[in-house]
Amino acid sequence: MHIYKVGGAVRDRLLGRPVSDIDWLVVGATVEEMQAQGFRPVGADFPVFIHPKTGEEYALARTERKSGRGYGGFTFHASPEVTLEEDLIRRDLTINAMAEDDQGNLHDPYRGKADLDKRILRHVSPAFAEDPLRVLRVARFAARYAPLGFHVADETLELMRQISTSGELQALTAERSWKEIERALMEAQPQVFIEVLRDCGALQQLMPELDPSPQALAPLQQAAGHRQPLHVRWACLLQGVRDTSQLKAVNHRFKAPRECQELALLVGECLPLAHRAMELEAAALLELLQKFDVYRRPQRFEDFIAACEMEALARQAESYPQAAYLRGAASAARGVDVKPLVAQGLTGQALGEALKAERLQALTRYKG
Ligand code: ATP
Ligand code: MG
């Protein structure tokens, strides 16, 4: 049997980038031989094993055939006769279809190294069209490697366009799509992900609610530049979608995590208020703080402020004094002590109302 390092590990080493996880490919072995060597199978009918010591993934060389619509409709054929070249040709991009043997020799039948040098993302074969997720993967790699000058090959973009117009993207599960979206948003240039999806017509299929113009994508770019977490980036991506039902539709379509969904909705609803923070009456300010429950969920309000700030900076604002102002208002309201009110014998609704009145006074003083 022959064991090769494949995929991202080979690509990123050649690019001089840090290699996070290594994928191994085993050619010329049977399932029984792998198990005899102590490898643990990851699933009953999937030819992938876990190394007993390193925990890394070892996949048997396989060919794939599409047998129906969507990802479920794939049949694998793994056997000791499947060659390295046959395994590599089923991969998405040429730069992902290189292998390295234990002597450090590069095996590169589809000229991935040349494309790497030319900074081109190019599909390996027409079989690319068999898995629509590859449209999102290519867009994600474009976002990741944009700072290095990579772009999508014309013929690959054309193929992505055909896949998009065929309607096949609708067959992707929310989970598979979200995993790509999430990883793409965390890249250095996430707006490139959206731009590539736009350019091949996939965005129209996946998120027709989005405005993919440079101005509309600028807040996301800011968020990445400021290394904001995923949910702030998601809220920044969707900040242009002001219609609540559309926001909900996008959130649900990809089963975005709760934190992402919630922040996107709050930003959609309250961003204009944050921008006008200094002009708000104490009562409106209090309403905003109550809505966010800044007493029990201070971080969520911070995330909201961050998203609003990214949107303002994206419109060339030099600074965002509203951020400090809103934080100050939150701490003024939080500073109201409930104990004296309880000591007065207040309970239930009366206590709630007294607390609110005190907070309103605190905010009035804060506004000065
Ligand atoms: P990353 O750095 O994001 O992990 P990667 O290239 O290692 O990048 P993986 O998702 O770990 O990406 O997949 C490992 C390899 O398996 C890829 O390099 C590619 O060759 C192949 N691959 C993974 N998913 C697909 C797919 N949907 N279609 C075709 N090939 C794929
Ligand atoms: Mg990988």
mmCIF file of C-alpha atoms and ligand atoms in Angstrom:
data_model
loop_
_atom_site.group_PDB
_atom_site.id
_atom_site.type_symbol
_atom_site.label_atom_id
_atom_site.label_comp_id
_atom_site.label_asym_id
_atom_site.label_seq_id
_atom_site.Cartn_x
_atom_site.Cartn_y
_atom_site.Cartn_z
ATOM 1 C CA MET A 1 0.000 0.000 0.000
ATOM 2 C CA HIS A 2 1.058 3.594 -0.639
ATOM 3 C CA ILE A 3 0.213 6.486 1.606
ATOM 4 C CA TYR A 4 0.076 10.085 0.382
ATOM 5 C CA LYS A 5 -0.535 13.416 1.961
ATOM 6 C CA VAL A 6 -3.319 15.108 -0.077
ATOM 7 C CA GLY A 7 -5.512 18.159 -0.381
ATOM 8 C CA GLY A 8 -5.134 21.243 1.750
ATOM 9 C CA ALA A 9 -1.962 20.142 3.526
ATOM 10 C CA VAL A 10 -0.033 19.868 0.256
ATOM 11 C CA ARG A 11 -1.515 23.080 -1.121
ATOM 12 C CA ASP A 12 -0.862 25.154 1.970
ATOM 13 C CA ARG A 13 2.680 23.876 2.417
ATOM 14 C CA LEU A 14 3.481 24.944 -1.158
ATOM 15 C CA LEU A 15 1.904 28.332 -0.429
ATOM 16 C CA GLY A 16 3.947 28.663 2.710
ATOM 17 C CA ARG A 17 0.801 28.840 4.812
ATOM 18 C CA PRO A 18 0.261 27.089 8.142
ATOM 19 C CA VAL A 19 -1.147 23.577 7.745
ATOM 20 C CA SER A 20 -3.913 22.841 10.230
ATOM 21 C CA ASP A 21 -5.126 19.335 9.499
ATOM 22 C CA ILE A 22 -3.602 16.692 7.288
ATOM 23 C CA ASP A 23 -5.673 14.453 5.023
ATOM 24 C CA TRP A 24 -4.061 11.170 4.025
ATOM 25 C CA LEU A 25 -4.851 8.975 1.029
ATOM 26 C CA VAL A 26 -4.190 5.240 0.983
ATOM 27 C CA VAL A 27 -3.751 3.560 -2.417
ATOM 28 C CA GLY A 28 -3.699 -0.202 -2.850
ATOM 29 C CA ALA A 29 -5.196 -1.293 0.454
ATOM 30 C CA THR A 30 -8.345 -3.101 1.501
ATOM 31 C CA VAL A 31 -10.647 -2.279 4.392
ATOM 32 C CA GLU A 32 -9.461 -5.463 6.106
ATOM 33 C CA GLU A 33 -5.785 -4.489 5.798
ATOM 34 C CA MET A 34 -6.515 -1.088 7.326
ATOM 35 C CA GLN A 35 -8.352 -2.610 10.248
ATOM 36 C CA ALA A 36 -5.594 -5.181 10.756
ATOM 37 C CA GLN A 37 -3.192 -2.241 11.190
ATOM 38 C CA GLY A 38 -5.345 -0.742 13.915
ATOM 39 C CA PHE A 39 -7.129 1.956 11.870
ATOM 40 C CA ARG A 40 -10.669 2.634 13.041
ATOM 41 C CA PRO A 41 -13.370 3.090 10.380
ATOM 42 C CA VAL A 42 -15.335 6.380 10.754
ATOM 43 C CA GLY A 43 -18.530 4.908 9.391
ATOM 44 C CA ALA A 44 -19.875 1.603 8.157
ATOM 45 C CA ASP A 45 -20.045 2.387 4.454
ATOM 46 C CA PHE A 46 -17.535 5.202 4.047
ATOM 47 C CA PRO A 47 -13.928 4.236 3.231
ATOM 48 C CA VAL A 48 -12.317 6.591 5.729
ATOM 49 C CA PHE A 49 -10.312 5.579 8.789
ATOM 50 C CA ILE A 50 -8.820 7.207 11.843
ATOM 51 C CA HIS A 51 -5.174 6.590 12.677
ATOM 52 C CA PRO A 52 -4.966 4.841 16.079
ATOM 53 C CA LYS A 53 -2.279 7.211 17.391
ATOM 54 C CA THR A 54 -2.449 10.575 15.546
ATOM 55 C CA GLY A 55 -6.234 10.667 15.103
ATOM 56 C CA GLU A 56 -5.728 11.900 11.519
ATOM 57 C CA GLU A 57 -7.992 10.845 8.665
ATOM 58 C CA TYR A 58 -6.895 8.211 6.180
ATOM 59 C CA ALA A 59 -9.153 7.697 3.184
ATOM 60 C CA LEU A 60 -8.964 4.772 0.818
ATOM 61 C CA ALA A 61 -8.550 5.807 -2.798
ATOM 62 C CA ARG A 62 -11.989 5.914 -4.359
ATOM 63 C CA THR A 63 -13.938 6.936 -7.385
ATOM 64 C CA GLU A 64 -17.315 8.608 -7.152
ATOM 65 C CA ARG A 65 -20.356 8.433 -9.328
ATOM 66 C CA LYS A 66 -23.347 10.661 -9.033
ATOM 67 C CA SER A 67 -26.490 8.564 -8.807
ATOM 68 C CA GLY A 68 -29.204 11.109 -8.150
ATOM 69 C CA ARG A 69 -30.073 14.637 -7.215
ATOM 70 C CA GLY A 70 -28.320 16.259 -4.271
ATOM 71 C CA TYR A 71 -25.456 15.073 -2.156
ATOM 72 C CA GLY A 72 -27.168 11.964 -0.882
ATOM 73 C CA GLY A 73 -27.086 10.703 -4.436
ATOM 74 C CA PHE A 74 -23.419 9.729 -4.519
ATOM 75 C CA THR A 75 -22.013 6.242 -4.766
ATOM 76 C CA PHE A 76 -18.436 5.513 -3.839
ATOM 77 C CA HIS A 77 -16.266 2.851 -5.241
ATOM 78 C CA ALA A 78 -13.218 2.126 -3.110
ATOM 79 C CA SER A 79 -10.934 -0.772 -3.946
ATOM 80 C CA PRO A 80 -7.192 -1.531 -4.015
ATOM 81 C CA GLU A 81 -7.286 -1.123 -7.815
ATOM 82 C CA VAL A 82 -8.243 2.571 -7.707
ATOM 83 C CA THR A 83 -5.156 4.568 -8.678
ATOM 84 C CA LEU A 84 -3.850 7.840 -7.300
ATOM 85 C CA GLU A 85 -4.837 9.638 -10.526
ATOM 86 C CA GLU A 86 -8.356 8.214 -10.385
ATOM 87 C CA ASP A 87 -8.792 9.437 -6.838
ATOM 88 C CA LEU A 88 -7.387 12.888 -7.503
ATOM 89 C CA ILE A 89 -9.585 13.546 -10.533
ATOM 90 C CA ARG A 90 -12.780 13.515 -8.416
ATOM 91 C CA ARG A 91 -11.511 16.487 -6.388
ATOM 92 C CA ASP A 92 -12.767 20.012 -6.849
ATOM 93 C CA LEU A 93 -9.806 22.246 -7.750
ATOM 94 C CA THR A 94 -6.451 21.474 -9.328
ATOM 95 C CA ILE A 95 -4.679 23.094 -6.375
ATOM 96 C CA ASN A 96 -6.545 20.632 -4.123
ATOM 97 C CA ALA A 97 -5.722 17.641 -6.296
ATOM 98 C CA MET A 98 -2.022 17.245 -5.536
ATOM 99 C CA ALA A 99 -0.430 14.490 -3.476
ATOM 100 C CA GLU A 100 2.890 14.102 -1.733
ATOM 101 C CA ASP A 101 4.500 10.730 -0.981
ATOM 102 C CA ASP A 102 6.601 9.792 2.023
ATOM 103 C CA GLN A 103 9.761 10.807 0.140
ATOM 104 C CA GLY A 104 8.398 14.314 -0.258
ATOM 105 C CA ASN A 105 7.792 13.881 -4.019
ATOM 106 C CA LEU A 106 4.906 15.843 -5.491
ATOM 107 C CA HIS A 107 2.346 13.913 -7.574
ATOM 108 C CA ASP A 108 0.496 16.453 -9.623
ATOM 109 C CA PRO A 109 -1.283 14.908 -12.625
ATOM 110 C CA TYR A 110 -3.701 17.841 -13.047
ATOM 111 C CA ARG A 111 -1.078 20.601 -12.885
ATOM 112 C CA GLY A 112 -2.155 22.085 -9.588
ATOM 113 C CA LYS A 113 1.324 23.480 -8.933
ATOM 114 C CA ALA A 114 1.217 25.538 -12.139
ATOM 115 C CA ASP A 115 -2.196 26.929 -11.171
ATOM 116 C CA LEU A 116 -0.918 27.630 -7.679
ATOM 117 C CA ASP A 117 1.955 29.623 -9.172
ATOM 118 C CA LYS A 118 -0.434 31.434 -11.529
ATOM 119 C CA ARG A 119 -2.851 32.048 -8.650
ATOM 120 C CA ILE A 120 -5.750 30.354 -10.419
ATOM 121 C CA LEU A 121 -8.653 28.416 -8.938
ATOM 122 C CA ARG A 122 -9.505 25.916 -11.684
ATOM 123 C CA HIS A 123 -11.754 22.848 -11.598
ATOM 124 C CA VAL A 124 -10.134 19.481 -12.216
ATOM 125 C CA SER A 125 -12.693 17.896 -14.542
ATOM 126 C CA PRO A 126 -16.295 18.279 -15.758
ATOM 127 C CA ALA A 127 -17.297 15.977 -12.862
ATOM 128 C CA PHE A 128 -17.017 19.180 -10.809
ATOM 129 C CA ALA A 129 -20.680 19.781 -11.670
ATOM 130 C CA GLU A 130 -21.772 16.639 -9.821
ATOM 131 C CA ASP A 131 -21.627 18.289 -6.396
ATOM 132 C CA PRO A 132 -23.148 21.792 -6.246
ATOM 133 C CA LEU A 133 -21.419 22.438 -2.904
ATOM 134 C CA ARG A 134 -18.261 22.987 -4.957
ATOM 135 C CA VAL A 135 -19.684 26.333 -6.098
ATOM 136 C CA LEU A 136 -19.572 27.494 -2.480
ATOM 137 C CA ARG A 137 -16.200 25.875 -1.878
ATOM 138 C CA VAL A 138 -14.602 27.705 -4.790
ATOM 139 C CA ALA A 139 -16.085 31.001 -3.604
ATOM 140 C CA ARG A 140 -14.723 30.280 -0.134
ATOM 141 C CA PHE A 141 -11.240 29.516 -1.435
ATOM 142 C CA ALA A 142 -11.419 32.713 -3.512
ATOM 143 C CA ALA A 143 -12.163 34.641 -0.297
ATOM 144 C CA ARG A 144 -9.351 32.930 1.576
ATOM 145 C CA TYR A 145 -6.690 33.376 -1.062
ATOM 146 C CA ALA A 146 -7.748 36.777 -2.425
ATOM 147 C CA PRO A 147 -4.974 38.460 -0.406
ATOM 148 C CA LEU A 148 -2.494 36.271 -2.311
ATOM 149 C CA GLY A 149 -3.917 37.379 -5.657
ATOM 150 C CA PHE A 150 -5.955 34.273 -6.553
ATOM 151 C CA HIS A 151 -8.932 34.392 -8.880
ATOM 152 C CA VAL A 152 -11.388 31.907 -10.378
ATOM 153 C CA ALA A 153 -10.572 30.633 -13.873
ATOM 154 C CA ASP A 154 -13.029 31.808 -16.545
ATOM 155 C CA GLU A 155 -14.003 28.266 -17.506
ATOM 156 C CA THR A 156 -14.609 27.365 -13.858
ATOM 157 C CA LEU A 157 -16.787 30.423 -13.335
ATOM 158 C CA GLU A 158 -18.714 29.417 -16.442
ATOM 159 C CA LEU A 159 -19.275 25.931 -15.045
ATOM 160 C CA MET A 160 -20.370 27.444 -11.723
ATOM 161 C CA ARG A 161 -22.818 29.578 -13.674
ATOM 162 C CA GLN A 162 -24.292 26.498 -15.348
ATOM 163 C CA ILE A 163 -24.651 24.728 -12.011
ATOM 164 C CA SER A 164 -26.335 27.782 -10.514
ATOM 165 C CA THR A 165 -28.837 28.259 -13.318
ATOM 166 C CA SER A 166 -29.658 24.533 -13.330
ATOM 167 C CA GLY A 167 -31.269 24.943 -9.906
ATOM 168 C CA GLU A 168 -29.074 22.236 -8.347
ATOM 169 C CA LEU A 169 -28.012 24.555 -5.518
ATOM 170 C CA GLN A 170 -31.514 24.148 -4.089
ATOM 171 C CA ALA A 171 -30.678 20.514 -3.383
ATOM 172 C CA LEU A 172 -27.936 21.422 -0.887
ATOM 173 C CA THR A 173 -28.794 20.841 2.739
ATOM 174 C CA ALA A 174 -28.801 23.813 5.112
ATOM 175 C CA GLU A 175 -26.030 22.180 7.149
ATOM 176 C CA ARG A 176 -23.592 21.736 4.253
ATOM 177 C CA SER A 177 -24.227 25.248 2.939
ATOM 178 C CA TRP A 178 -23.924 26.875 6.361
ATOM 179 C CA LYS A 179 -20.595 25.165 7.021
ATOM 180 C CA GLU A 180 -19.178 26.777 3.893
ATOM 181 C CA ILE A 181 -20.801 30.158 4.612
ATOM 182 C CA GLU A 182 -19.511 30.157 8.170
ATOM 183 C CA ARG A 183 -15.958 29.325 7.126
ATOM 184 C CA ALA A 184 -16.073 31.874 4.295
ATOM 185 C CA LEU A 185 -17.279 34.639 6.617
ATOM 186 C CA MET A 186 -14.316 33.995 8.904
ATOM 187 C CA GLU A 187 -11.790 34.467 6.087
ATOM 188 C CA ALA A 188 -9.778 37.656 5.649
ATOM 189 C CA GLN A 189 -11.810 38.869 2.633
ATOM 190 C CA PRO A 190 -15.295 37.434 3.137
ATOM 191 C CA GLN A 191 -16.860 39.905 0.724
ATOM 192 C CA VAL A 192 -15.011 38.086 -2.076
ATOM 193 C CA PHE A 193 -17.073 34.973 -1.235
ATOM 194 C CA ILE A 194 -20.280 36.935 -1.900
ATOM 195 C CA GLU A 195 -18.832 38.604 -5.006
ATOM 196 C CA VAL A 196 -17.896 35.263 -6.566
ATOM 197 C CA LEU A 197 -21.333 33.828 -5.755
ATOM 198 C CA ARG A 198 -22.851 36.927 -7.345
ATOM 199 C CA ASP A 199 -20.684 36.665 -10.454
ATOM 200 C CA CYS A 200 -21.726 33.080 -11.145
ATOM 201 C CA GLY A 201 -25.414 33.616 -10.403
ATOM 202 C CA ALA A 202 -25.359 31.497 -7.231
ATOM 203 C CA LEU A 203 -26.198 34.377 -4.919
ATOM 204 C CA GLN A 204 -29.486 34.879 -6.741
ATOM 205 C CA GLN A 205 -30.306 31.266 -5.867
ATOM 206 C CA LEU A 206 -28.943 31.177 -2.333
ATOM 207 C CA MET A 207 -29.605 34.649 -0.916
ATOM 208 C CA PRO A 208 -31.675 36.684 -3.365
ATOM 209 C CA GLU A 209 -32.432 39.138 -0.522
ATOM 210 C CA LEU A 210 -28.837 40.406 -0.501
ATOM 211 C CA ASP A 211 -27.605 43.486 -2.272
ATOM 212 C CA PRO A 212 -24.131 42.474 -3.488
ATOM 213 C CA SER A 213 -22.965 45.975 -4.412
ATOM 214 C CA PRO A 214 -19.604 47.137 -3.039
ATOM 215 C CA GLN A 215 -21.335 49.627 -0.683
ATOM 216 C CA ALA A 216 -23.599 46.927 0.725
ATOM 217 C CA LEU A 217 -20.668 44.545 1.265
ATOM 218 C CA ALA A 218 -18.421 47.144 2.878
ATOM 219 C CA PRO A 219 -19.682 46.558 6.461
ATOM 220 C CA LEU A 220 -18.752 42.874 6.220
ATOM 221 C CA GLN A 221 -15.316 43.845 4.960
ATOM 222 C CA GLN A 222 -14.928 46.207 7.926
ATOM 223 C CA ALA A 223 -16.011 43.461 10.305
ATOM 224 C CA ALA A 224 -13.345 41.145 8.908
ATOM 225 C CA GLY A 225 -10.731 43.884 9.092
ATOM 226 C CA HIS A 226 -11.637 44.373 12.758
ATOM 227 C CA ARG A 227 -11.582 40.620 13.379
ATOM 228 C CA GLN A 228 -15.146 40.514 14.587
ATOM 229 C CA PRO A 229 -16.668 37.145 15.527
ATOM 230 C CA LEU A 230 -18.959 35.141 13.275
ATOM 231 C CA HIS A 231 -22.294 36.508 14.497
ATOM 232 C CA VAL A 232 -21.171 40.126 14.050
ATOM 233 C CA ARG A 233 -20.012 39.291 10.507
ATOM 234 C CA TRP A 234 -23.328 37.592 9.737
ATOM 235 C CA ALA A 235 -25.246 40.620 11.036
ATOM 236 C CA CYS A 236 -23.010 42.911 8.954
ATOM 237 C CA LEU A 237 -23.619 40.822 5.849
ATOM 238 C CA LEU A 238 -27.371 41.126 6.325
ATOM 239 C CA GLN A 239 -27.494 44.724 7.559
ATOM 240 C CA GLY A 240 -28.860 45.936 4.222
ATOM 241 C CA VAL A 241 -31.861 43.601 4.475
ATOM 242 C CA ARG A 242 -34.330 45.732 6.415
ATOM 243 C CA ASP A 243 -37.394 43.604 5.937
ATOM 244 C CA THR A 244 -37.829 41.370 8.992
ATOM 245 C CA SER A 245 -39.538 38.566 7.116
ATOM 246 C CA GLN A 246 -36.694 38.475 4.592
ATOM 247 C CA LEU A 247 -34.131 38.410 7.397
ATOM 248 C CA LYS A 248 -35.951 35.514 8.999
ATOM 249 C CA ALA A 249 -36.106 33.716 5.688
ATOM 250 C CA VAL A 250 -32.321 33.899 5.177
ATOM 251 C CA ASN A 251 -31.652 32.895 8.789
ATOM 252 C CA HIS A 252 -33.900 29.863 8.516
ATOM 253 C CA ARG A 253 -32.778 28.830 5.059
ATOM 254 C CA PHE A 254 -29.311 28.055 6.393
ATOM 255 C CA LYS A 255 -30.322 27.199 9.954
ATOM 256 C CA ALA A 256 -27.852 29.821 11.157
ATOM 257 C CA PRO A 257 -26.911 29.444 14.838
ATOM 258 C CA ARG A 258 -29.182 31.237 17.304
ATOM 259 C CA GLU A 259 -26.616 33.902 18.149
ATOM 260 C CA CYS A 260 -26.244 34.773 14.453
ATOM 261 C CA GLN A 261 -29.986 34.831 13.820
ATOM 262 C CA GLU A 262 -30.708 36.979 16.833
ATOM 263 C CA LEU A 263 -28.044 39.597 16.163
ATOM 264 C CA ALA A 264 -28.985 39.915 12.499
ATOM 265 C CA LEU A 265 -32.599 40.614 13.476
ATOM 266 C CA LEU A 266 -31.655 43.112 16.181
ATOM 267 C CA VAL A 267 -29.315 44.983 13.855
ATOM 268 C CA GLY A 268 -31.975 45.017 11.149
ATOM 269 C CA GLU A 269 -34.434 46.526 13.550
ATOM 270 C CA CYS A 270 -32.316 48.837 15.732
ATOM 271 C CA LEU A 271 -29.332 50.038 13.702
ATOM 272 C CA PRO A 272 -30.945 53.397 12.815
ATOM 273 C CA LEU A 273 -31.596 53.988 16.530
ATOM 274 C CA ALA A 274 -27.953 53.371 17.402
ATOM 275 C CA HIS A 275 -26.829 55.824 14.749
ATOM 276 C CA ARG A 276 -29.120 58.463 16.287
ATOM 277 C CA ALA A 277 -28.206 57.507 19.863
ATOM 278 C CA MET A 278 -27.217 61.022 20.919
ATOM 279 C CA GLU A 279 -30.495 62.513 19.722
ATOM 280 C CA LEU A 280 -32.702 59.964 21.434
ATOM 281 C CA GLU A 281 -34.886 61.029 24.359
ATOM 282 C CA ALA A 282 -34.107 59.275 27.640
ATOM 283 C CA ALA A 283 -37.283 57.211 27.247
ATOM 284 C CA ALA A 284 -36.294 55.953 23.784
ATOM 285 C CA LEU A 285 -32.809 55.185 25.020
ATOM 286 C CA LEU A 286 -34.260 53.192 27.899
ATOM 287 C CA GLU A 287 -36.534 51.300 25.547
ATOM 288 C CA LEU A 288 -33.525 50.313 23.454
ATOM 289 C CA LEU A 289 -31.591 49.124 26.493
ATOM 290 C CA GLN A 290 -34.595 47.172 27.792
ATOM 291 C CA LYS A 291 -35.084 45.552 24.423
ATOM 292 C CA PHE A 292 -31.513 44.287 24.539
ATOM 293 C CA ASP A 293 -31.833 43.307 28.193
ATOM 294 C CA VAL A 294 -28.464 44.943 28.813
ATOM 295 C CA TYR A 295 -28.727 44.018 32.485
ATOM 296 C CA ARG A 296 -28.498 40.296 31.879
ATOM 297 C CA ARG A 297 -27.024 40.186 28.359
ATOM 298 C CA PRO A 298 -24.297 42.856 28.227
ATOM 299 C CA GLN A 299 -22.292 41.039 25.545
ATOM 300 C CA ARG A 300 -25.167 40.970 23.086
ATOM 301 C CA PHE A 301 -25.419 44.768 23.304
ATOM 302 C CA GLU A 302 -21.655 45.042 22.744
ATOM 303 C CA ASP A 303 -21.988 42.873 19.619
ATOM 304 C CA PHE A 304 -24.831 45.080 18.395
ATOM 305 C CA ILE A 305 -22.733 48.211 18.925
ATOM 306 C CA ALA A 306 -19.849 46.573 17.057
ATOM 307 C CA ALA A 307 -22.063 45.746 14.067
ATOM 308 C CA CYS A 308 -23.444 49.310 13.965
ATOM 309 C CA GLU A 309 -19.925 50.702 14.177
ATOM 310 C CA MET A 310 -18.770 48.526 11.252
ATOM 311 C CA GLU A 311 -21.677 49.833 9.181
ATOM 312 C CA ALA A 312 -20.805 53.443 10.022
ATOM 313 C CA LEU A 313 -17.095 52.962 9.293
ATOM 314 C CA ALA A 314 -18.035 51.343 5.995
ATOM 315 C CA ARG A 315 -19.708 54.611 5.026
ATOM 316 C CA GLN A 316 -16.454 56.438 5.641
ATOM 317 C CA ALA A 317 -17.351 57.698 9.115
ATOM 318 C CA GLU A 318 -14.075 58.716 10.758
ATOM 319 C CA SER A 319 -15.187 57.466 14.124
ATOM 320 C CA TYR A 320 -18.301 56.247 15.884
ATOM 321 C CA PRO A 321 -18.854 58.240 19.086
ATOM 322 C CA GLN A 322 -22.249 56.546 19.403
ATOM 323 C CA ALA A 323 -20.431 53.420 20.610
ATOM 324 C CA ALA A 324 -19.026 55.024 23.758
ATOM 325 C CA TYR A 325 -22.271 56.924 24.251
ATOM 326 C CA LEU A 326 -24.369 53.732 24.157
ATOM 327 C CA ARG A 327 -21.970 51.932 26.484
ATOM 328 C CA GLY A 328 -22.196 54.840 28.904
ATOM 329 C CA ALA A 329 -25.989 54.750 28.767
ATOM 330 C CA ALA A 330 -25.988 51.007 29.424
ATOM 331 C CA SER A 331 -23.779 51.362 32.462
ATOM 332 C CA ALA A 332 -25.863 54.288 33.771
ATOM 333 C CA ALA A 333 -29.004 52.150 33.563
ATOM 334 C CA ARG A 334 -27.185 49.166 35.037
ATOM 335 C CA GLY A 335 -25.980 51.338 37.901
ATOM 336 C CA VAL A 336 -29.466 51.649 39.345
ATOM 337 C CA ASP A 337 -29.550 49.598 42.526
ATOM 338 C CA VAL A 338 -32.615 47.468 43.098
ATOM 339 C CA LYS A 339 -31.954 46.875 46.815
ATOM 340 C CA PRO A 340 -33.340 50.177 48.208
ATOM 341 C CA LEU A 341 -36.533 49.571 46.205
ATOM 342 C CA VAL A 342 -36.886 46.095 47.641
ATOM 343 C CA ALA A 343 -36.196 47.523 51.109
ATOM 344 C CA GLN A 344 -39.155 49.868 50.569
ATOM 345 C CA GLY A 345 -41.259 46.736 50.321
ATOM 346 C CA LEU A 346 -41.836 46.881 46.557
ATOM 347 C CA THR A 347 -42.477 43.594 44.723
ATOM 348 C CA GLY A 348 -43.687 42.287 41.406
ATOM 349 C CA GLN A 349 -44.984 44.743 38.851
ATOM 350 C CA ALA A 350 -44.625 47.711 41.219
ATOM 351 C CA LEU A 351 -40.963 46.898 41.694
ATOM 352 C CA GLY A 352 -40.500 46.628 37.947
ATOM 353 C CA GLU A 353 -42.084 49.986 37.359
ATOM 354 C CA ALA A 354 -40.122 51.705 40.114
ATOM 355 C CA LEU A 355 -36.898 50.247 38.717
ATOM 356 C CA LYS A 356 -37.795 51.502 35.266
ATOM 357 C CA ALA A 357 -38.525 54.988 36.602
ATOM 358 C CA GLU A 358 -35.166 55.091 38.381
ATOM 359 C CA ARG A 359 -33.373 53.980 35.251
ATOM 360 C CA LEU A 360 -35.163 56.656 33.274
ATOM 361 C CA GLN A 361 -33.945 59.245 35.774
ATOM 362 C CA ALA A 362 -30.433 57.870 35.557
ATOM 363 C CA LEU A 363 -30.530 58.192 31.780
ATOM 364 C CA THR A 364 -31.908 61.722 31.991
ATOM 365 C CA ARG A 365 -28.967 62.620 34.226
ATOM 366 C CA TYR A 366 -26.617 60.798 31.848
ATOM 367 C CA LYS A 367 -27.866 62.873 28.924
ATOM 368 C CA GLY A 368 -27.213 65.896 31.093
HETATM 369 P P1 ATP B 1 -9.193 23.452 4.308
HETATM 370 O O1 ATP B 1 -7.895 24.172 4.500
HETATM 371 O O2 ATP B 1 -10.360 24.387 4.212
HETATM 372 O O3 ATP B 1 -9.402 22.282 5.205
HETATM 373 P P2 ATP B 1 -8.999 21.436 2.296
HETATM 374 O O4 ATP B 1 -8.604 21.541 0.857
HETATM 375 O O5 ATP B 1 -8.153 20.587 3.165
HETATM 376 O O6 ATP B 1 -9.077 22.924 2.829
HETATM 377 P P3 ATP B 1 -11.189 19.770 3.051
HETATM 378 O O7 ATP B 1 -12.639 20.112 3.097
HETATM 379 O O8 ATP B 1 -10.473 19.427 4.297
HETATM 380 O O9 ATP B 1 -10.498 20.997 2.327
HETATM 381 O O10 ATP B 1 -11.069 18.574 2.009
HETATM 382 C C1 ATP B 1 -9.851 17.906 1.744
HETATM 383 C C2 ATP B 1 -9.715 17.653 0.243
HETATM 384 O O11 ATP B 1 -10.802 16.821 -0.180
HETATM 385 C C3 ATP B 1 -9.783 18.880 -0.618
HETATM 386 O O12 ATP B 1 -8.525 19.482 -0.778
HETATM 387 C C4 ATP B 1 -10.322 18.337 -1.910
HETATM 388 O O13 ATP B 1 -9.284 17.714 -2.635
HETATM 389 C C5 ATP B 1 -11.255 17.258 -1.453
HETATM 390 N N1 ATP B 1 -12.662 17.690 -1.298
HETATM 391 C C6 ATP B 1 -13.299 18.011 -0.147
HETATM 392 N N2 ATP B 1 -14.586 18.302 -0.367
HETATM 393 C C7 ATP B 1 -14.787 18.174 -1.697
HETATM 394 C C8 ATP B 1 -15.920 18.300 -2.557
HETATM 395 N N3 ATP B 1 -17.110 18.664 -2.098
HETATM 396 N N4 ATP B 1 -15.721 18.054 -3.853
HETATM 397 C C9 ATP B 1 -14.533 17.680 -4.341
HETATM 398 N N5 ATP B 1 -13.438 17.535 -3.602
HETATM 399 C C10 ATP B 1 -13.550 17.762 -2.287
HETATM 400 MG MG MG B 2 -8.543 20.061 5.186
#
